[in-house]
CSV table of C-alpha atoms and ligand atoms in Angstrom, one decimal:
chain,number,residue,atom,x,y,z
A,89,MET,CA,40.3,153.0,32.5
A,90,ASN,CA,36.7,154.2,32.5
A,91,LEU,CA,35.6,157.5,31.1
A,92,TYR,CA,35.1,159.2,34.5
A,93,ASP,CA,38.7,158.3,35.5
A,94,ARG,CA,40.0,159.7,32.2
A,95,ILE,CA,37.9,162.8,32.3
A,96,PRO,CA,36.3,163.5,35.7
A,97,ASN,CA,33.2,165.6,35.1
A,98,ASN,CA,29.8,166.5,36.3
A,99,VAL,CA,28.4,167.3,32.9
A,100,ASN,CA,27.1,163.8,32.0
A,101,LEU,CA,29.9,163.3,29.5
A,102,SER,CA,29.1,159.5,29.2
A,103,GLU,CA,25.7,160.4,27.7
A,104,ASP,CA,27.0,162.8,25.1
A,105,LYS,CA,29.0,160.6,22.7
A,106,LYS,CA,29.9,163.3,20.3
A,107,LEU,CA,31.4,165.6,22.9
A,108,GLN,CA,33.1,162.6,24.6
A,109,ARG,CA,34.8,161.7,21.3
A,110,ALA,CA,35.9,165.3,20.7
A,111,LEU,CA,37.4,165.6,24.2
A,112,GLU,CA,39.0,162.2,24.0
A,113,LYS,CA,40.7,163.3,20.8
A,114,TRP,CA,41.9,166.5,22.4
A,115,LEU,CA,43.2,164.8,25.6
A,116,PRO,CA,46.4,163.3,24.2
A,117,ASN,CA,47.2,166.6,22.5
A,118,TYR,CA,46.7,168.4,25.8
A,119,LEU,CA,49.0,165.9,27.6
A,120,ASP,CA,51.6,166.5,24.8
A,121,TRP,CA,51.4,170.2,25.4
A,122,TRP,CA,51.6,169.7,29.2
A,123,ARG,CA,54.8,167.6,28.9
A,124,GLU,CA,56.3,170.0,26.4
A,125,MET,CA,55.3,173.3,28.0
A,126,GLY,CA,54.3,172.5,31.7
A,127,PRO,CA,56.7,172.7,34.6
A,128,ASP,CA,60.2,171.7,33.4
A,129,GLY,CA,62.0,168.9,35.2
A,130,PHE,CA,59.3,167.9,37.7
A,131,GLN,CA,56.8,165.9,35.8
A,132,GLU,CA,57.6,162.6,37.5
A,133,LYS,CA,57.7,164.0,41.0
A,134,ASP,CA,55.0,163.5,43.7
A,135,VAL,CA,53.4,166.8,44.5
A,136,TRP,CA,51.0,167.3,47.4
A,137,LEU,CA,48.1,168.8,45.4
A,138,ARG,CA,44.6,169.8,45.8
A,139,THR,CA,42.4,168.1,43.2
A,140,ALA,CA,38.8,168.9,42.2
A,141,VAL,CA,37.0,165.6,42.0
A,142,ASP,CA,33.5,167.1,42.4
A,143,VAL,CA,32.0,170.5,43.0
A,144,GLY,CA,30.6,169.7,46.4
A,145,SER,CA,32.3,171.1,49.5
A,146,GLU,CA,33.9,167.7,50.1
A,147,GLY,CA,34.9,166.8,46.6
A,148,TRP,CA,36.4,170.0,45.2
A,149,ALA,CA,39.4,170.1,47.6
A,150,HIS,CA,40.9,166.7,47.8
A,151,PHE,CA,44.6,166.7,48.9
A,152,ASP,CA,47.1,164.0,48.1
A,153,TYR,CA,50.4,163.3,46.4
A,154,VAL,CA,50.0,163.3,42.6
A,155,LYS,CA,52.4,163.3,39.6
A,156,MET,CA,51.3,166.3,37.6
A,157,PRO,CA,50.6,164.6,34.3
A,158,ASP,CA,48.2,162.3,36.3
A,159,TYR,CA,46.3,165.2,37.8
A,160,ARG,CA,42.6,164.7,37.3
A,161,TRP,CA,42.0,167.2,34.6
A,162,GLY,CA,38.3,167.5,34.6
A,163,ILE,CA,35.2,169.4,33.7
A,164,PHE,CA,33.2,170.8,36.6
A,165,LEU,CA,30.3,173.3,36.5
A,166,GLU,CA,28.4,174.7,39.4
A,167,PRO,CA,25.0,173.1,39.6
A,168,ALA,CA,22.3,174.6,37.4
A,169,GLN,CA,19.9,177.0,38.9
A,170,PRO,CA,16.3,176.2,38.0
A,171,ASP,CA,14.6,179.2,36.3
A,172,ALA,CA,17.9,180.9,35.6
A,173,ILE,CA,17.4,184.1,33.7
A,174,VAL,CA,19.5,186.5,31.6
A,175,GLY,CA,20.5,188.9,34.4
A,176,PHE,CA,21.1,192.1,32.5
A,177,GLY,CA,21.1,193.8,29.1
A,178,ASP,CA,18.4,194.0,26.4
A,179,ASN,CA,17.2,190.5,27.1
A,180,TYR,CA,17.0,191.0,30.9
A,181,GLY,CA,14.5,188.6,32.5
A,182,ARG,CA,14.2,186.1,29.6
A,183,PRO,CA,15.2,182.5,30.3
A,184,ALA,CA,19.0,182.0,30.4
A,185,TYR,CA,20.5,180.7,27.1
A,186,GLN,CA,21.2,177.0,27.3
A,187,GLU,CA,22.6,177.0,23.7
A,188,VAL,CA,24.6,179.7,21.9
A,189,PRO,CA,22.2,182.3,20.5
A,190,GLY,CA,23.1,182.5,16.8
A,191,GLU,CA,23.4,186.3,16.7
A,192,PHE,CA,25.9,186.3,19.5
A,193,ARG,CA,27.9,183.3,18.4
A,194,ASN,CA,31.0,185.1,17.2
A,195,ALA,CA,31.1,187.4,20.2
A,196,LEU,CA,30.7,184.6,22.7
A,197,ARG,CA,33.4,182.4,21.0
A,198,ARG,CA,35.8,185.3,21.1
A,199,ILE,CA,35.2,185.9,24.8
A,200,ILE,CA,35.8,182.2,25.6
A,201,VAL,CA,38.9,181.9,23.4
A,202,THR,CA,40.4,185.0,24.9
A,203,GLN,CA,39.8,183.8,28.4
A,204,GLY,CA,40.9,180.2,27.5
A,205,ASP,CA,44.2,181.5,25.9
A,206,THR,CA,45.4,183.0,29.2
A,207,GLU,CA,45.3,179.7,31.1
A,208,PRO,CA,47.9,177.7,29.2
A,209,ALA,CA,49.9,180.9,28.6
A,210,SER,CA,50.6,181.4,32.3
A,211,VAL,CA,51.7,177.8,32.6
A,212,GLU,CA,54.2,178.4,29.8
A,213,GLN,CA,55.4,181.7,31.4
A,214,GLN,CA,56.1,179.9,34.6
A,215,ARG,CA,57.6,176.7,33.4
A,216,GLN,CA,61.2,177.2,34.5
A,217,LEU,CA,60.4,178.6,38.0
A,218,GLY,CA,60.6,175.2,39.7
A,219,LYS,CA,64.4,175.2,39.2
A,220,THR,CA,64.8,178.3,41.5
A,221,CYS,CA,62.0,177.8,44.1
A,222,PRO,CA,62.7,179.5,47.5
A,223,SER,CA,61.2,176.5,49.4
A,224,LEU,CA,59.3,173.3,48.9
A,225,TYR,CA,56.1,175.0,50.1
A,226,ASP,CA,56.5,177.6,47.3
A,227,LEU,CA,57.3,174.9,44.8
A,228,ARG,CA,54.1,173.1,45.7
A,229,ASN,CA,52.1,176.3,45.4
A,230,LEU,CA,53.6,177.0,41.9
A,231,PHE,CA,52.5,173.5,40.7
A,232,GLN,CA,49.1,173.9,42.3
A,233,VAL,CA,48.6,177.1,40.3
A,234,ASN,CA,49.9,175.4,37.1
A,235,VAL,CA,47.7,172.4,37.2
A,236,GLU,CA,44.6,174.5,38.0
A,237,GLU,CA,45.4,176.8,35.0
A,238,GLY,CA,45.6,173.6,33.0
A,239,ARG,CA,42.2,172.6,34.3
A,240,HIS,CA,40.8,176.1,33.5
A,241,LEU,CA,41.9,175.5,29.9
A,242,TRP,CA,39.8,172.3,30.0
A,243,ALA,CA,36.9,174.3,31.2
A,244,MET,CA,37.0,176.6,28.2
A,245,VAL,CA,37.7,173.8,25.8
A,246,TYR,CA,34.6,172.0,27.1
A,247,LEU,CA,32.5,175.0,26.1
A,248,LEU,CA,34.2,175.3,22.7
A,249,HIS,CA,33.7,171.6,21.9
A,250,GLY,CA,30.3,171.3,23.5
A,251,TYR,CA,28.7,174.4,22.0
A,252,PHE,CA,30.5,175.6,18.9
A,253,GLY,CA,30.9,172.6,16.7
A,254,ARG,CA,33.6,172.6,14.1
A,255,ASP,CA,35.0,176.1,14.6
A,256,GLY,CA,35.0,175.4,18.4
A,257,ARG,CA,37.1,172.3,17.8
A,258,ASP,CA,39.5,174.4,15.6
A,259,GLU,CA,39.8,177.0,18.3
A,260,ALA,CA,40.4,174.3,21.0
A,261,ASP,CA,43.3,173.0,18.9
A,262,ALA,CA,44.7,176.5,18.4
A,263,LEU,CA,44.8,177.0,22.2
A,264,LEU,CA,47.5,174.3,22.3
A,265,GLU,CA,49.4,175.8,19.4
A,266,ARG,CA,50.0,179.4,20.4
A,267,ARG,CA,53.0,179.9,22.7
A,268,SER,CA,53.7,182.6,25.2
A,269,GLY,CA,56.3,185.1,24.0
A,270,ASN,CA,56.7,183.4,20.6
A,271,PRO,CA,56.8,186.2,18.0
A,272,ASP,CA,55.3,183.9,15.3
A,273,LYS,CA,52.4,182.5,17.3
A,274,PRO,CA,52.1,184.6,20.4
A,275,ARG,CA,49.3,184.3,23.1
A,276,ILE,CA,46.4,186.8,22.5
A,277,LEU,CA,47.0,189.2,25.4
A,278,GLU,CA,50.3,191.0,25.9
A,279,ALA,CA,50.6,190.4,29.7
A,280,PHE,CA,50.7,186.7,28.8
A,281,ASN,CA,53.6,187.2,26.5
A,282,GLN,CA,55.8,188.8,29.1
A,283,PRO,CA,58.5,186.7,30.7
A,284,CYS,CA,57.8,185.5,34.2
A,285,ASP,CA,61.2,184.0,34.9
A,286,ASP,CA,61.9,184.8,38.5
A,287,TRP,CA,59.9,184.5,41.7
A,288,LEU,CA,59.3,188.2,42.2
A,289,ASN,CA,57.7,188.2,38.8
A,290,PHE,CA,55.7,185.1,39.7
A,291,PHE,CA,54.3,186.7,42.9
A,292,ALA,CA,53.5,189.9,41.2
A,293,PHE,CA,51.9,188.0,38.3
A,294,THR,CA,49.7,185.9,40.6
A,295,MET,CA,48.8,189.0,42.6
A,296,PHE,CA,48.0,191.3,39.7
A,297,THR,CA,47.4,189.3,36.6
A,298,ASP,CA,45.5,186.4,38.2
A,299,ARG,CA,43.4,189.0,39.9
A,300,ASP,CA,42.4,190.4,36.5
A,301,GLY,CA,41.3,186.8,35.9
A,302,LYS,CA,39.1,187.0,39.0
A,303,TYR,CA,37.3,190.1,37.6
A,304,GLN,CA,36.9,188.7,34.1
A,305,LEU,CA,35.6,185.4,35.4
A,306,SER,CA,33.3,187.3,37.8
A,307,ALA,CA,31.8,189.3,34.9
A,308,LEU,CA,31.4,186.0,32.9
A,309,ALA,CA,29.9,184.2,35.9
A,310,GLU,CA,27.0,186.6,35.5
A,311,SER,CA,26.5,185.6,31.9
A,312,GLY,CA,23.1,184.8,30.5
A,313,PHE,CA,24.8,181.9,28.6
A,314,GLU,CA,24.4,179.5,31.5
A,315,PRO,CA,27.1,176.9,30.7
A,316,LEU,CA,29.6,179.8,30.7
A,317,ALA,CA,28.3,181.3,33.9
A,318,ARG,CA,28.4,177.9,35.8
A,319,THR,CA,31.9,177.1,34.5
A,320,CYS,CA,33.3,180.5,35.6
A,321,GLN,CA,31.6,180.2,39.0
A,322,PHE,CA,33.6,177.1,39.7
A,323,MET,CA,36.9,178.4,38.3
A,324,LEU,CA,36.6,181.3,40.8
A,325,THR,CA,36.9,179.0,43.7
A,326,GLU,CA,40.3,177.8,42.5
A,327,GLU,CA,41.4,181.3,41.4
A,328,ALA,CA,41.3,182.5,45.0
A,329,HIS,CA,44.3,180.4,45.9
A,330,HIS,CA,46.4,181.8,43.0
A,331,MET,CA,45.8,185.3,44.3
A,332,PHE,CA,46.6,184.1,47.8
A,333,VAL,CA,50.0,182.8,46.6
A,334,GLY,CA,50.8,186.2,45.0
A,335,ASP,CA,49.5,188.4,47.8
A,336,THR,CA,51.2,186.5,50.6
A,337,GLY,CA,54.3,185.8,48.5
A,338,LEU,CA,54.9,189.5,47.9
A,339,GLY,CA,54.1,190.2,51.5
A,340,ARG,CA,56.8,187.7,52.6
A,341,VAL,CA,59.3,189.3,50.3
A,342,VAL,CA,58.4,192.7,51.8
A,343,ARG,CA,58.8,191.4,55.3
A,344,ARG,CA,62.2,189.9,54.6
A,345,THR,CA,63.4,193.1,52.9
A,346,ALA,CA,62.2,195.2,55.9
A,347,GLN,CA,64.1,192.8,58.3
A,348,LEU,CA,67.3,193.2,56.2
A,349,MET,CA,66.9,197.0,56.0
A,350,LYS,CA,67.2,197.0,59.8
A,351,GLU,CA,70.4,195.0,59.6
A,352,GLY,CA,72.1,197.1,56.9
A,353,ASN,CA,72.3,197.3,53.2
A,354,VAL,CA,69.7,195.0,51.6
A,355,ARG,CA,71.7,194.3,48.5
A,356,GLU,CA,74.8,193.4,50.5
A,357,LEU,CA,72.7,191.1,52.7
A,358,GLY,CA,71.3,189.3,49.6
A,359,GLY,CA,67.7,190.7,49.8
A,360,ILE,CA,65.5,192.5,47.3
A,361,PRO,CA,65.5,196.3,47.8
A,362,LEU,CA,62.1,197.9,48.2
A,363,ASP,CA,62.6,200.1,45.1
A,364,ILE,CA,62.9,197.0,42.9
A,365,ILE,CA,59.8,195.5,44.5
A,366,GLN,CA,58.0,198.8,43.7
A,367,LYS,CA,59.1,198.6,40.0
A,368,TYR,CA,57.8,195.1,39.7
A,369,ILE,CA,54.5,196.2,41.1
A,370,ASN,CA,54.5,199.1,38.5
A,371,PHE,CA,55.2,196.7,35.7
A,372,TRP,CA,52.6,194.0,36.4
A,373,PHE,CA,49.9,196.3,37.6
A,374,SER,CA,50.1,198.4,34.4
A,375,TYR,CA,50.1,195.4,32.1
A,376,SER,CA,47.2,193.8,34.0
A,377,LEU,CA,45.2,197.0,33.7
A,378,ASP,CA,45.5,196.6,29.9
A,379,LEU,CA,43.7,193.3,30.1
A,380,PHE,CA,40.4,195.0,30.8
A,381,GLY,CA,40.4,196.5,27.3
A,382,GLY,CA,39.7,200.1,26.1
A,383,GLU,CA,38.2,202.6,28.5
A,384,ILE,CA,35.5,203.5,25.9
A,385,SER,CA,34.4,200.3,24.3
A,386,SER,CA,31.6,199.4,21.9
A,387,ASN,CA,32.4,195.7,22.5
A,388,SER,CA,31.7,196.1,26.2
A,389,ALA,CA,28.4,197.7,25.3
A,390,ASP,CA,27.5,194.9,22.9
A,391,PHE,CA,28.5,192.1,25.3
A,392,PHE,CA,26.3,193.7,28.0
A,393,ALA,CA,23.4,194.3,25.7
A,394,ALA,CA,23.5,190.7,24.6
A,395,GLY,CA,23.5,189.5,28.2
A,396,LEU,CA,26.9,187.8,27.8
A,397,LYS,CA,29.2,189.7,30.1
A,398,GLY,CA,27.9,191.6,33.1
A,399,ARG,CA,29.2,194.0,35.7
A,400,TYR,CA,31.1,192.8,38.8
A,401,LYS,CA,28.5,191.3,41.1
A,402,GLU,CA,25.7,192.4,38.7
A,403,ARG,CA,23.0,190.6,40.6
A,404,GLU,CA,24.1,191.6,44.1
A,405,GLN,CA,25.4,195.1,43.5
A,406,TYR,CA,22.9,196.7,41.1
A,407,THR,CA,19.1,197.1,40.8
A,408,ASP,CA,19.0,198.6,37.4
A,409,HIS,CA,20.2,195.8,35.1
A,410,LEU,CA,19.6,197.7,31.8
A,411,ALA,CA,22.1,200.5,32.4
A,412,THR,CA,20.7,202.5,29.5
A,413,ASN,CA,20.1,205.9,31.3
A,414,GLU,CA,23.3,206.5,33.0
A,415,ASN,CA,26.5,208.2,31.9
A,416,PHE,CA,30.0,207.7,33.1
A,417,THR,CA,32.5,210.5,33.4
A,418,MET,CA,35.8,209.5,31.9
A,419,THR,CA,39.2,211.2,31.7
A,420,VAL,CA,40.6,211.2,28.1
A,421,VAL,CA,43.4,212.8,26.2
A,422,GLU,CA,42.3,215.5,23.8
A,423,ASP,CA,44.5,217.9,21.9
A,424,GLY,CA,47.5,216.9,24.1
A,425,GLN,CA,45.6,217.6,27.4
A,426,LEU,CA,43.6,215.6,29.9
A,427,LYS,CA,39.9,216.3,29.6
A,428,THR,CA,36.8,214.8,31.0
A,429,ARG,CA,34.1,213.3,28.7
A,430,GLU,CA,30.6,211.9,29.4
A,431,VAL,CA,30.2,208.4,28.0
A,432,PRO,CA,27.1,206.2,28.0
A,433,LEU,CA,27.5,203.7,30.9
A,434,ARG,CA,27.4,200.7,28.7
A,435,ASN,CA,30.4,201.9,26.7
A,436,ALA,CA,32.3,202.4,30.0
A,437,LEU,CA,32.0,198.9,31.4
A,438,ASN,CA,35.6,197.9,30.9
A,439,GLU,CA,36.6,201.0,32.9
A,440,LEU,CA,34.0,200.2,35.6
A,441,LEU,CA,35.4,196.6,36.0
A,442,ARG,CA,38.9,198.0,36.0
A,443,GLY,CA,37.9,200.4,38.9
A,444,GLU,CA,36.7,197.4,40.9
A,445,TYR,CA,40.0,195.7,40.3
A,446,VAL,CA,42.0,198.7,41.3
A,447,LYS,CA,40.1,198.9,44.6
A,448,ASP,CA,40.9,195.2,45.3
A,449,CYS,CA,44.6,195.7,44.5
A,450,GLU,CA,44.7,198.7,46.9
A,451,LYS,CA,43.7,196.3,49.7
A,452,GLY,CA,46.8,194.2,48.8
A,453,LEU,CA,49.0,197.2,49.0
A,454,ALA,CA,47.5,198.1,52.4
A,455,ARG,CA,48.4,194.5,53.6
A,456,TRP,CA,52.0,194.9,52.5
A,457,ASN,CA,52.3,198.4,54.0
A,458,LYS,CA,51.0,196.9,57.2
A,459,VAL,CA,53.9,194.5,57.1
A,460,LEU,CA,56.3,197.4,56.7
A,461,ALA,CA,54.7,199.2,59.6
A,462,ASP,CA,54.8,196.1,61.8
A,463,GLU,CA,58.5,195.8,61.1
A,464,GLY,CA,58.9,199.5,62.2
A,465,MET,CA,59.6,200.9,58.7
A,466,SER,CA,58.3,204.3,57.5
A,467,GLU,CA,58.7,203.4,53.8
A,468,ARG,CA,55.5,202.5,51.9
A,469,LEU,CA,54.6,200.8,48.6
A,470,PHE,CA,52.0,202.2,46.3
A,471,LEU,CA,50.1,201.5,43.1
A,472,PRO,CA,51.1,203.6,40.1
A,473,HIS,CA,48.4,205.8,38.6
A,474,PRO,CA,46.2,203.7,36.2
A,475,ARG,CA,47.3,205.9,33.3
A,476,PHE,CA,51.0,205.0,33.8
A,477,HIS,CA,52.6,202.7,31.2
A,478,ARG,CA,49.5,201.6,29.3
A,479,HIS,CA,49.5,199.8,26.0
A,480,VAL,CA,45.7,199.5,25.4
A,481,GLY,CA,42.9,202.0,25.4
A,482,GLU,CA,42.7,205.8,25.8
A,483,PHE,CA,46.2,206.3,27.3
A,484,ALA,CA,48.1,204.0,25.0
A,485,GLY,CA,50.3,206.1,22.7
A,486,HIS,CA,50.7,208.8,25.4
A,487,THR,CA,53.2,208.9,28.2
A,488,PHE,CA,52.6,209.6,31.8
A,489,ASP,CA,54.6,209.7,35.0
A,490,ILE,CA,53.9,207.4,37.9
A,491,GLU,CA,51.4,209.9,39.3
A,492,GLY,CA,49.4,210.0,36.0
A,493,ASN,CA,50.6,213.4,34.7
A,494,LEU,CA,51.0,213.7,31.0
A,495,ILE,CA,54.7,214.0,30.1
A,496,SER,CA,56.6,214.0,26.9
A,497,ARG,CA,58.0,210.8,25.4
A,498,GLU,CA,61.5,212.2,26.0
A,499,GLU,CA,60.9,212.7,29.6
A,500,PHE,CA,59.4,209.2,30.0
A,501,GLU,CA,62.4,207.7,28.3
A,502,ARG,CA,64.7,209.7,30.5
A,503,ARG,CA,62.9,208.7,33.7
A,504,LYS,CA,61.5,205.2,33.0
A,505,ASP,CA,64.4,203.5,34.9
A,506,GLU,CA,63.0,205.1,38.1
A,507,TRP,CA,59.7,203.4,37.5
A,508,LEU,CA,60.1,200.1,35.6
A,509,PRO,CA,62.5,197.2,36.2
A,510,THR,CA,65.8,197.7,34.3
A,511,ILE,CA,67.9,194.9,32.9
A,512,GLU,CA,70.2,195.3,35.8
A,513,ASP,CA,67.3,195.0,38.3
A,514,ARG,CA,66.1,191.9,36.6
A,515,GLU,CA,69.6,190.4,36.6
A,516,TYR,CA,70.1,191.2,40.2
A,517,VAL,CA,66.8,189.5,41.2
A,518,ARG,CA,67.7,186.5,39.0
A,519,SER,CA,71.1,186.3,40.7
A,520,LEU,CA,69.3,185.7,44.1
A,521,MET,CA,67.3,182.8,42.7
A,522,HIS,CA,68.9,179.6,43.9
A,523,PRO,CA,66.7,176.6,44.6
A,524,VAL,CA,66.0,175.5,48.2
A,525,TYR,CA,64.7,171.9,48.1
A,526,GLU,CA,65.2,170.9,51.7
A,527,PRO,CA,61.9,170.6,53.7
A,528,GLY,CA,61.6,173.5,56.3
A,529,LYS,CA,64.4,175.6,54.7
A,530,ILE,CA,63.9,178.9,52.9
A,531,ALA,CA,65.8,181.3,50.7
A,532,ASN,CA,67.4,184.3,52.3
A,533,TRP,CA,65.4,186.9,50.2
A,534,ILE,CA,61.9,185.9,51.5
A,535,ALA,CA,60.3,185.3,54.9
A,536,PRO,CA,58.6,181.9,55.6
A,537,PRO,CA,54.8,181.8,55.4
A,538,ALA,CA,52.7,182.3,58.5
A,539,ALA,CA,51.2,178.7,58.1
A,540,GLY,CA,51.5,175.7,55.8
A,541,ILE,CA,48.9,174.3,53.4
A,542,LYS,CA,45.7,172.6,54.7
A,543,GLY,CA,47.0,172.2,58.3
A,544,LYS,CA,50.4,170.9,57.3
A,545,SER,CA,53.4,172.7,58.7
A,546,PHE,CA,55.9,174.7,56.7
A,547,ASP,CA,58.5,171.8,57.0
A,548,PHE,CA,56.1,169.2,55.5
A,549,GLU,CA,57.6,167.5,52.4
A,550,TYR,CA,55.2,169.2,49.9
A,551,VAL,CA,57.1,167.8,46.9
A,552,ARG,CA,59.1,164.5,47.0
A,553,LEU,CA,62.2,165.2,45.0
B,161,FE2,FE1,42.8,180.4,35.6
B,162,FE2,FE1,44.8,181.7,38.1
């Protein structure tokens, strides 16, 4: 097998012998990880998958039946822009970094490792879901998300191997050693240690947690370190499908629930009651908000100053790329009360990015509420207040109700079952999860999709079992 078939790439791998050797050494370890921690029970099945074979409009979305371990894990970067510059921060306007600047080396490695760690983590979280899929269409979408997260790991490992030498190689190995939810060697970020063991979790995860990924990748796609920017730009094209799976998946659950509400008692009819859907939204939205980091952050200021991590659509949305003169008004907890504080804008960039994310999530909620309205229901779903149920940043260590009012820990404990999934809720949802493997059939708790994938109908045999 020639190199390009083993590791498809557009980074001229055949001319960089050192990098080639490093990646060829990492490849079998990756495949071992995939077989051990990837989708359980489906490795030898033919799945109708989209594969990136090139970054061009033709090549990046090639559809065919593939066995997942044979997926073309590859390295694809968007084409280089001639005369690329550092787009923001203290080095604004200087030529973009083609190598890692020594003074930012640790910061940059940390950014790449943290992003890279989320990719295999989500595959691990989702590895049992194939056994309870609501349809073949959904099974295929799950596997599509999984293989692309695997490829995103490749993208980050390429940067570690290609630009960080020895410690980059060590970090690349460690990415295959940590395990989601394992107390001895957990994944780095908490949302990626939470179980994702039923399909309502999966849809909420791809809606809210993959969407965090979109915003992190967008901020890194602005990076002055050009190889990182180009890598993230290409990953974003794949990430859009993951959010589509979550957004439409939850919308289909909402539709089915609304239909069952009109027929009688949703539980007795085997559906998922709206209040349980709301609690799953509350859970995953709040954990995903934590992924943006502290509200007031010197790291965010350093990353911006260094030109490593920009704002959302930095080039498009802003004219002042220095961000040195502005302040940001932030709500904080002081002496047991909510107060406002002025913070230099550069220290508030996590919060700024989180705000963009929340706006995007609200659009999803509006789509689901439109489904409820279309079905003639007056009930509505909502996002909890961003202060609710936080474990990172200003609001961690304080307790808030779903509307963001500061409450005592006792009151939170007394009321949390109203807001977050209880063990009984989770057990109930799990009790509905029985696999549907027949083409064209669908589980009772979810509506079929409006259309199939890439022009195929819903009853297409997306996975050959
Ligand atoms: Fe990803
Ligand atoms: Fe994703």
